[in-house]
PDB file of C-alpha atoms in Angstrom:
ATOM      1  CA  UNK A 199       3.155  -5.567 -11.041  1.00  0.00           C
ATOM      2  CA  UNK A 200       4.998  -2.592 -12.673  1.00  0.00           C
ATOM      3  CA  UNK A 201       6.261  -1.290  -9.671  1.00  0.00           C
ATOM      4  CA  UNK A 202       7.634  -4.301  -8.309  1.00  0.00           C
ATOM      5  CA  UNK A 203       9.197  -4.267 -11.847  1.00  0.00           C
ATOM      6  CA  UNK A 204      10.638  -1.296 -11.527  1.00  0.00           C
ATOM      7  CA  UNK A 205      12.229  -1.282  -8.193  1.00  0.00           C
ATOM      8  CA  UNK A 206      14.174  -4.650  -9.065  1.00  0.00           C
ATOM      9  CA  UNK A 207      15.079  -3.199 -12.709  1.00  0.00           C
ATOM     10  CA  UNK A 208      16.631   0.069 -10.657  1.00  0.00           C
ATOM     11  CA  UNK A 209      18.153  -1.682  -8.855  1.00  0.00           C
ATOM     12  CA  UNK A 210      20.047  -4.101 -10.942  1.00  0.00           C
ATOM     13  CA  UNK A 211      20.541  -1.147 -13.174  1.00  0.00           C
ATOM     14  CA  UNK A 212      23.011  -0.181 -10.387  1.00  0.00           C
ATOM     15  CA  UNK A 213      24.942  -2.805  -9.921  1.00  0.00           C
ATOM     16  CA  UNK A 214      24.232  -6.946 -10.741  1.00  0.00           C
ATOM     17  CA  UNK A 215      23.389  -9.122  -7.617  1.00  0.00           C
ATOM     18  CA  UNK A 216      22.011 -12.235  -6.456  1.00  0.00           C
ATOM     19  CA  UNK A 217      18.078 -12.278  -5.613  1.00  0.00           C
ATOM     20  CA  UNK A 218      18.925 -12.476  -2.168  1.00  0.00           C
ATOM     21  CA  UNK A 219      20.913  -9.409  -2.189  1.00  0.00           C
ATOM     22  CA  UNK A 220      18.250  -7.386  -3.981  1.00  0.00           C
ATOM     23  CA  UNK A 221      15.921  -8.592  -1.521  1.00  0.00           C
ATOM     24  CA  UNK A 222      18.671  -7.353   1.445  1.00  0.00           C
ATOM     25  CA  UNK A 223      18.704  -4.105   0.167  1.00  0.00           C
ATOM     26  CA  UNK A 224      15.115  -3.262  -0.206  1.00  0.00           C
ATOM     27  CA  UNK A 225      14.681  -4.458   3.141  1.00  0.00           C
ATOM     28  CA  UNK A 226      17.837  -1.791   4.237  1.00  0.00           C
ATOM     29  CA  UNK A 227      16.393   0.914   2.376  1.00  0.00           C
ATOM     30  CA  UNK A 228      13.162   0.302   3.883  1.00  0.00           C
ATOM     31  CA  UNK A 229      11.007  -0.012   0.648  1.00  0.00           C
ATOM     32  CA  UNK A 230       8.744  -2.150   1.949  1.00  0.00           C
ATOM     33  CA  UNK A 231       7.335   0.310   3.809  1.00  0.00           C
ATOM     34  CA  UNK A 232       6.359   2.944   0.526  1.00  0.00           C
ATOM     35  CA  UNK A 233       5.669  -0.006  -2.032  1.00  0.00           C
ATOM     36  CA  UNK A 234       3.288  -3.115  -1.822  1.00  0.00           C
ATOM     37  CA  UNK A 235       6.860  -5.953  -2.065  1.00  0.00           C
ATOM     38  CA  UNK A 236       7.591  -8.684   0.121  1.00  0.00           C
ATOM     39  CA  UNK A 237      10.445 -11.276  -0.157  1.00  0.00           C
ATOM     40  CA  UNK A 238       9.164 -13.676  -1.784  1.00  0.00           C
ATOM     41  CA  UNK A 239       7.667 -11.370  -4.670  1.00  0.00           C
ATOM     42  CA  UNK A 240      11.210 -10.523  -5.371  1.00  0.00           C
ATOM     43  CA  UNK A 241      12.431 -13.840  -5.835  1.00  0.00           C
ATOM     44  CA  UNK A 242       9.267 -14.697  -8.090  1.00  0.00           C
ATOM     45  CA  UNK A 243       9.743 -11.183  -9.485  1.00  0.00           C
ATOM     46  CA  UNK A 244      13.349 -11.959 -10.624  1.00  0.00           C
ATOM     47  CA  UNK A 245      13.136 -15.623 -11.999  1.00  0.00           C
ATOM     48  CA  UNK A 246      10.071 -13.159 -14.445  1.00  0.00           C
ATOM     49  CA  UNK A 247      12.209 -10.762 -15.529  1.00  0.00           C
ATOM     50  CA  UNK A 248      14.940 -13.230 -16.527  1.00  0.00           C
ATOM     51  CA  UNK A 249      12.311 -15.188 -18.320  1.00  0.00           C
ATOM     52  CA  UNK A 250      11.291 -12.411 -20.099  1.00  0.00           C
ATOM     53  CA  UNK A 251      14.699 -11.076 -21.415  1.00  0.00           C
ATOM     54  CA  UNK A 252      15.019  -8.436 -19.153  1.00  0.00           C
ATOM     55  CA  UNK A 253      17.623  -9.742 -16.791  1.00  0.00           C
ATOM     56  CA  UNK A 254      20.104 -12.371 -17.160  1.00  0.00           C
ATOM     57  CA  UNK A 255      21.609 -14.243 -14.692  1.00  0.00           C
ATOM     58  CA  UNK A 256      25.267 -16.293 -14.068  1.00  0.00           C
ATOM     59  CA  UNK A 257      26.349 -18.545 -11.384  1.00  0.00           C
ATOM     60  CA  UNK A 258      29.146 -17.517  -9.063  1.00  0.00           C
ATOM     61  CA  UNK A 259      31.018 -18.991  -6.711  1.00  0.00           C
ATOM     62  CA  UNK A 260      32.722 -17.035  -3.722  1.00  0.00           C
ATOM     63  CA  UNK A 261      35.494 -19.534  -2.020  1.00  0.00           C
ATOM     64  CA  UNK A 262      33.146 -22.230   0.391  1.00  0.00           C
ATOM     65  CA  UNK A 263      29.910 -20.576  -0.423  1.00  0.00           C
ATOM     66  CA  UNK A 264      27.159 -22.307  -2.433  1.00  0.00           C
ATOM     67  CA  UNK A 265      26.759 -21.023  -5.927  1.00  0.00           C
ATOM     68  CA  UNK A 266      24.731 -18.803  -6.603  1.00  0.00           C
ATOM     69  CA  UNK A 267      22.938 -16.772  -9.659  1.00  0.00           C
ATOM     70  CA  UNK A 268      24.105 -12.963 -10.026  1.00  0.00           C
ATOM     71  CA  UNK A 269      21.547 -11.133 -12.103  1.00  0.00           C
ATOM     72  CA  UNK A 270      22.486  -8.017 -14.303  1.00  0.00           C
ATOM     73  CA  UNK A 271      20.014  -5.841 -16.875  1.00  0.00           C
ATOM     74  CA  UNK A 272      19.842  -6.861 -20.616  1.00  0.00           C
ATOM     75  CA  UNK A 273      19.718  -4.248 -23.372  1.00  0.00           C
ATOM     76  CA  UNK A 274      16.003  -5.028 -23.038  1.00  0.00           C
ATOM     77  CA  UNK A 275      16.175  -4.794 -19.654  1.00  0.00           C
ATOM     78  CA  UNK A 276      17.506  -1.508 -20.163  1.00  0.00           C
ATOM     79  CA  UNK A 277      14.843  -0.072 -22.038  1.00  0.00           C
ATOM     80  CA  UNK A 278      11.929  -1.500 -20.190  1.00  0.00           C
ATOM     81  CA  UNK A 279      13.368   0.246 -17.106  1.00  0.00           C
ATOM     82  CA  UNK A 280      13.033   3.759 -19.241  1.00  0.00           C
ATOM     83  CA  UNK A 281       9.424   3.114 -20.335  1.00  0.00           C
ATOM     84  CA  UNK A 282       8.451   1.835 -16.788  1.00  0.00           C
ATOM     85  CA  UNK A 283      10.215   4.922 -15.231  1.00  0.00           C
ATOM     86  CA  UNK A 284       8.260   7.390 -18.228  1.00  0.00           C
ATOM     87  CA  UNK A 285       4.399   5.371 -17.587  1.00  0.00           C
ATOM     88  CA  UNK A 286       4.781   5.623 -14.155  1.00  0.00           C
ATOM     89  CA  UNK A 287       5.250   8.919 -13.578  1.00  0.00           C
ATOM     90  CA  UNK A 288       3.019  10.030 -15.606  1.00  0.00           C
ATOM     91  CA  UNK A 289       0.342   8.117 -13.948  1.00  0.00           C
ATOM     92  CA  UNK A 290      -2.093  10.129 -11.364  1.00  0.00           C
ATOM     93  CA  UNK A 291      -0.969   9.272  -7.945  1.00  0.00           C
ATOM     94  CA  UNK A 292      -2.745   7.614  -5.511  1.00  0.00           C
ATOM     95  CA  UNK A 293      -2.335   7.401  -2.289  1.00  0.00           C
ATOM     96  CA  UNK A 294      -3.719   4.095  -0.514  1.00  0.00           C
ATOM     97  CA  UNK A 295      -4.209   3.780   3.455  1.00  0.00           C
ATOM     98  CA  UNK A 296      -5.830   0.974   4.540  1.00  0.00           C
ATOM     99  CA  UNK A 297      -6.522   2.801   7.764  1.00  0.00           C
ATOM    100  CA  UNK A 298      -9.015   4.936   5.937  1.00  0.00           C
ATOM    101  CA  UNK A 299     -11.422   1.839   5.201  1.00  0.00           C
ATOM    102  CA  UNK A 300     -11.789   1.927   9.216  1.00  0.00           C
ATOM    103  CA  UNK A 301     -12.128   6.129   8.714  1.00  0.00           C
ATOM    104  CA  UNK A 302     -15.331   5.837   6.318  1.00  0.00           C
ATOM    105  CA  UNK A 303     -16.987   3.613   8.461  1.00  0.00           C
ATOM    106  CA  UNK A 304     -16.503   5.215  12.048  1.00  0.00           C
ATOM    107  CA  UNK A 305     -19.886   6.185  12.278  1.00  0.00           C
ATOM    108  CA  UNK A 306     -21.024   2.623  12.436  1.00  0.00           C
ATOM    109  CA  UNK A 307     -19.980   2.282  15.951  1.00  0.00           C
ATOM    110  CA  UNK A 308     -20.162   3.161  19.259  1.00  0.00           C
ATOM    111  CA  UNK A 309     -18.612   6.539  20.305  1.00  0.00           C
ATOM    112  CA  UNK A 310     -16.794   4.286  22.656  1.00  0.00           C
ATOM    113  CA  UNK A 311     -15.618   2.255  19.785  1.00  0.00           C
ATOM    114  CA  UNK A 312     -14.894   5.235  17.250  1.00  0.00           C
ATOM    115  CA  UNK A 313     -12.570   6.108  20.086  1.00  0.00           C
ATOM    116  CA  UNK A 314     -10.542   2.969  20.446  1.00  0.00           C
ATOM    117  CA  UNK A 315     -10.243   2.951  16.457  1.00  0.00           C
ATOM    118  CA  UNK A 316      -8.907   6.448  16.532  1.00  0.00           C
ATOM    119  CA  UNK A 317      -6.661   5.371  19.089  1.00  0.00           C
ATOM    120  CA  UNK A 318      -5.036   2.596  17.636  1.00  0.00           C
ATOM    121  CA  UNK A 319      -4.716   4.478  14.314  1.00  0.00           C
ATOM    122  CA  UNK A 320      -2.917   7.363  16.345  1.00  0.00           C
ATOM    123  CA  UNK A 321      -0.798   5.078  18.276  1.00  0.00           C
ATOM    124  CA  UNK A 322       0.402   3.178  14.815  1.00  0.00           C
ATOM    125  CA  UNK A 323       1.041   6.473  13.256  1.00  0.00           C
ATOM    126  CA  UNK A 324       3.214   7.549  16.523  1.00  0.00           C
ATOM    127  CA  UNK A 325       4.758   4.271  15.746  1.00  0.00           C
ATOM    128  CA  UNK A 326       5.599   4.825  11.881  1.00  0.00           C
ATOM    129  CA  UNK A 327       6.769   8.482  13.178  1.00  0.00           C
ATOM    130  CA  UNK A 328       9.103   7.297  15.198  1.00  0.00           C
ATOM    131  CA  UNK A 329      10.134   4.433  13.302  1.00  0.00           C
ATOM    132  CA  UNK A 330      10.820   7.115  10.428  1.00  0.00           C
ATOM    133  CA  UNK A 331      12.346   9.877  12.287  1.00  0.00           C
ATOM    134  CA  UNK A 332      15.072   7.462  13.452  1.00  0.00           C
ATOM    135  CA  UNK A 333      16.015   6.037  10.522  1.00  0.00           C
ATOM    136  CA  UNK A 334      16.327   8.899   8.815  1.00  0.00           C
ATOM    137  CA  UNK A 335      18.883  10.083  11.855  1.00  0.00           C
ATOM    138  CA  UNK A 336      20.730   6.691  11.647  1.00  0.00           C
ATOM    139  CA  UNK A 337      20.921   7.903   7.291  1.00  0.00           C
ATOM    140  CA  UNK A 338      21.415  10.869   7.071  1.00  0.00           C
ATOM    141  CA  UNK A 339      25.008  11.095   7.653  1.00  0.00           C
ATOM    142  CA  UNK A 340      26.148   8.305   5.437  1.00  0.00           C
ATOM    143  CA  UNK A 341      27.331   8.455   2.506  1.00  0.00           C
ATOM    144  CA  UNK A 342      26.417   5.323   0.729  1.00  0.00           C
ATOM    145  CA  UNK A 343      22.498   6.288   1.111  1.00  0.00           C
ATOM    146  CA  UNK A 344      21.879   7.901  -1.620  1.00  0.00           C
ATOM    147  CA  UNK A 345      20.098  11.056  -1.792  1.00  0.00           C
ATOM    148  CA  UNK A 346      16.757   9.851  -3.846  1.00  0.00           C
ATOM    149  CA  UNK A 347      16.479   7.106  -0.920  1.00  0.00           C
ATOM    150  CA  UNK A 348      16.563   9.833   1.606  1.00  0.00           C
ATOM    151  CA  UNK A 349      14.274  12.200  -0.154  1.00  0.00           C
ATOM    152  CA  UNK A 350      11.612   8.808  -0.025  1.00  0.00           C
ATOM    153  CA  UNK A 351      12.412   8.526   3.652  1.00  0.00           C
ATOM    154  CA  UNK A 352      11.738  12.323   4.328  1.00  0.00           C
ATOM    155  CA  UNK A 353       8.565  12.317   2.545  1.00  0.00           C
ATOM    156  CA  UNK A 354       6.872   9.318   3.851  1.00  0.00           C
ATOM    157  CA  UNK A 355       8.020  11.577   7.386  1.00  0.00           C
ATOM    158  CA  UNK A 356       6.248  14.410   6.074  1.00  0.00           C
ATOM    159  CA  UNK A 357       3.262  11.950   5.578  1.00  0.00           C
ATOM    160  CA  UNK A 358       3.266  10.644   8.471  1.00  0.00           C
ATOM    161  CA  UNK A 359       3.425  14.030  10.664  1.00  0.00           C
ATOM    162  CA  UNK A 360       0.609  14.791   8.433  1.00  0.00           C
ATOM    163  CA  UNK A 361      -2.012  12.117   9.021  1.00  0.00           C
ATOM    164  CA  UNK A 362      -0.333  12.079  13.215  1.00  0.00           C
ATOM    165  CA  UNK A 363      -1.911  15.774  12.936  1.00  0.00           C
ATOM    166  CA  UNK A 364      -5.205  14.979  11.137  1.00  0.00           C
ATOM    167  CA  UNK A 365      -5.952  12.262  13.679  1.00  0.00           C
ATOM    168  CA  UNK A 366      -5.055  14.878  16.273  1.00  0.00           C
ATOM    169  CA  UNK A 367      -7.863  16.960  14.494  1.00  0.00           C
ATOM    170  CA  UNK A 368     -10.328  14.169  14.060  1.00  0.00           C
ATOM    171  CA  UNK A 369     -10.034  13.372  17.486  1.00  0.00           C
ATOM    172  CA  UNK A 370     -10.907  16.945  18.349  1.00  0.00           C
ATOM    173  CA  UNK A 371     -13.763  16.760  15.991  1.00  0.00           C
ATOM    174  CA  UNK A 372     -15.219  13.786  17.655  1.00  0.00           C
ATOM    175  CA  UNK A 373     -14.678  11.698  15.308  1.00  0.00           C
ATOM    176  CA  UNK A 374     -17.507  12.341  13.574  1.00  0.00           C
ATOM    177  CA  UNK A 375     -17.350  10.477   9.621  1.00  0.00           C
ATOM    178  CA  UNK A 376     -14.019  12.320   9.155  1.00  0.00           C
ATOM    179  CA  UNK A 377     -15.158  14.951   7.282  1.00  0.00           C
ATOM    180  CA  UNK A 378     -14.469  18.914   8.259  1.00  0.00           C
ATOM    181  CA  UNK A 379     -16.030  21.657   6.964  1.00  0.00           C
ATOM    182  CA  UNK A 380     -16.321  21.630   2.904  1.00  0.00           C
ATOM    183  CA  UNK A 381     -13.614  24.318   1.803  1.00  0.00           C
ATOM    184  CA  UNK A 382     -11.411  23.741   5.037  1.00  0.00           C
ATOM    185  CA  UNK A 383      -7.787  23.089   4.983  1.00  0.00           C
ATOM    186  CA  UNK A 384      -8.927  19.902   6.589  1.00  0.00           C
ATOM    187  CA  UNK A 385     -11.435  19.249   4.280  1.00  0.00           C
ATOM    188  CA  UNK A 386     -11.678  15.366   3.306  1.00  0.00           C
ATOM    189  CA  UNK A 387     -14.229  14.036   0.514  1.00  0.00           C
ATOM    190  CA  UNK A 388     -15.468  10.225   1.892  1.00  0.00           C
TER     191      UNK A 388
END
């Protein structure tokens, strides 16, 4: 996956570190929660990218530790990171939540049951709000976050305070296939 890619490439454009590392600091800088990565992607992701030429790796040794394989960019390495950084922006975004599989088919069930799904929706949203808001507070005094990793963390607040108020309005709505008016600010094609 190109993404997955890229994040790994960025990041070892930065600085050279072990797998684990890499997989430490997406997990600090939260970017699980914006991209589709998990843990062990990265290690499979990295042991790719060296096969491919676009990483390279060497074994160090800090004092009693284990050994273990630092990984650095490549000249190739370099220049894939440019193209994947060019293709993907120019791609048309899309914006995927799962939630909305649950949205399209509301009027399936119950009132009762449209209900409870709202609900739990709203209540994971309040959740990710939260969850958002305070990390951003716990960031955005220090200096070592960098300010491209903050303006991530802001938007995907500004997301969520979005959807927390288009529940709100759904709600209000009854719930009824998600769709306002045609033309309305709220105004969602299913």
């Amino acid at each position: 996956m190109a993404t997955i890619d890229l994040i790994v490439l960025g990041i070892l454009k930065k600085e050279s570190l072990s797998a684990y590392d890499i997989q430490k600091l997406v997990e600090y800088r939260n970017i699980s929660k914006w991209v589709k990565i998990s843990t062990p992607s990265i290690y499979k992701k990295v042991l790719q990218l060296e096969e491919k030429g676009f990483i390279k790796s060497r074994i160090e040794k800090e004092g009693k530790m284990p050994e273990k394989a630092v990984y650095s960019l490549t000249r190739q390495g370099e220049q894939e990171f440019e193209k994947l950084m060019l293709e993907i922006a120019a791609k048309s975004i899309h914006i995927y939540l799962d939630f909305n599989a649950v949205i399209v088919n509301l009027d399936s069930l119950s009132q009762e049951k449209q209900n409870v799904c709202l609900a739990n929706i709203e209540d994971n949203i309040r959740q990710l709000k939260s969850y958002l808001e305070e990390n951003f507070l716990a960031k955005e005094n220090i200096p070592d976050v960098p300010e491209n990793g903050m303006a991530v963390l802001q938007q995907q607040l500004i997301l969520a305070k979005a959807i927390e108020t288009w529940i709100s309005s759904l709600k209000k709505n009854g719930g009824e296939s998600g769709a306002a008016e045609p033309g309305s600010e709220d105004s969602i094609i299913l």
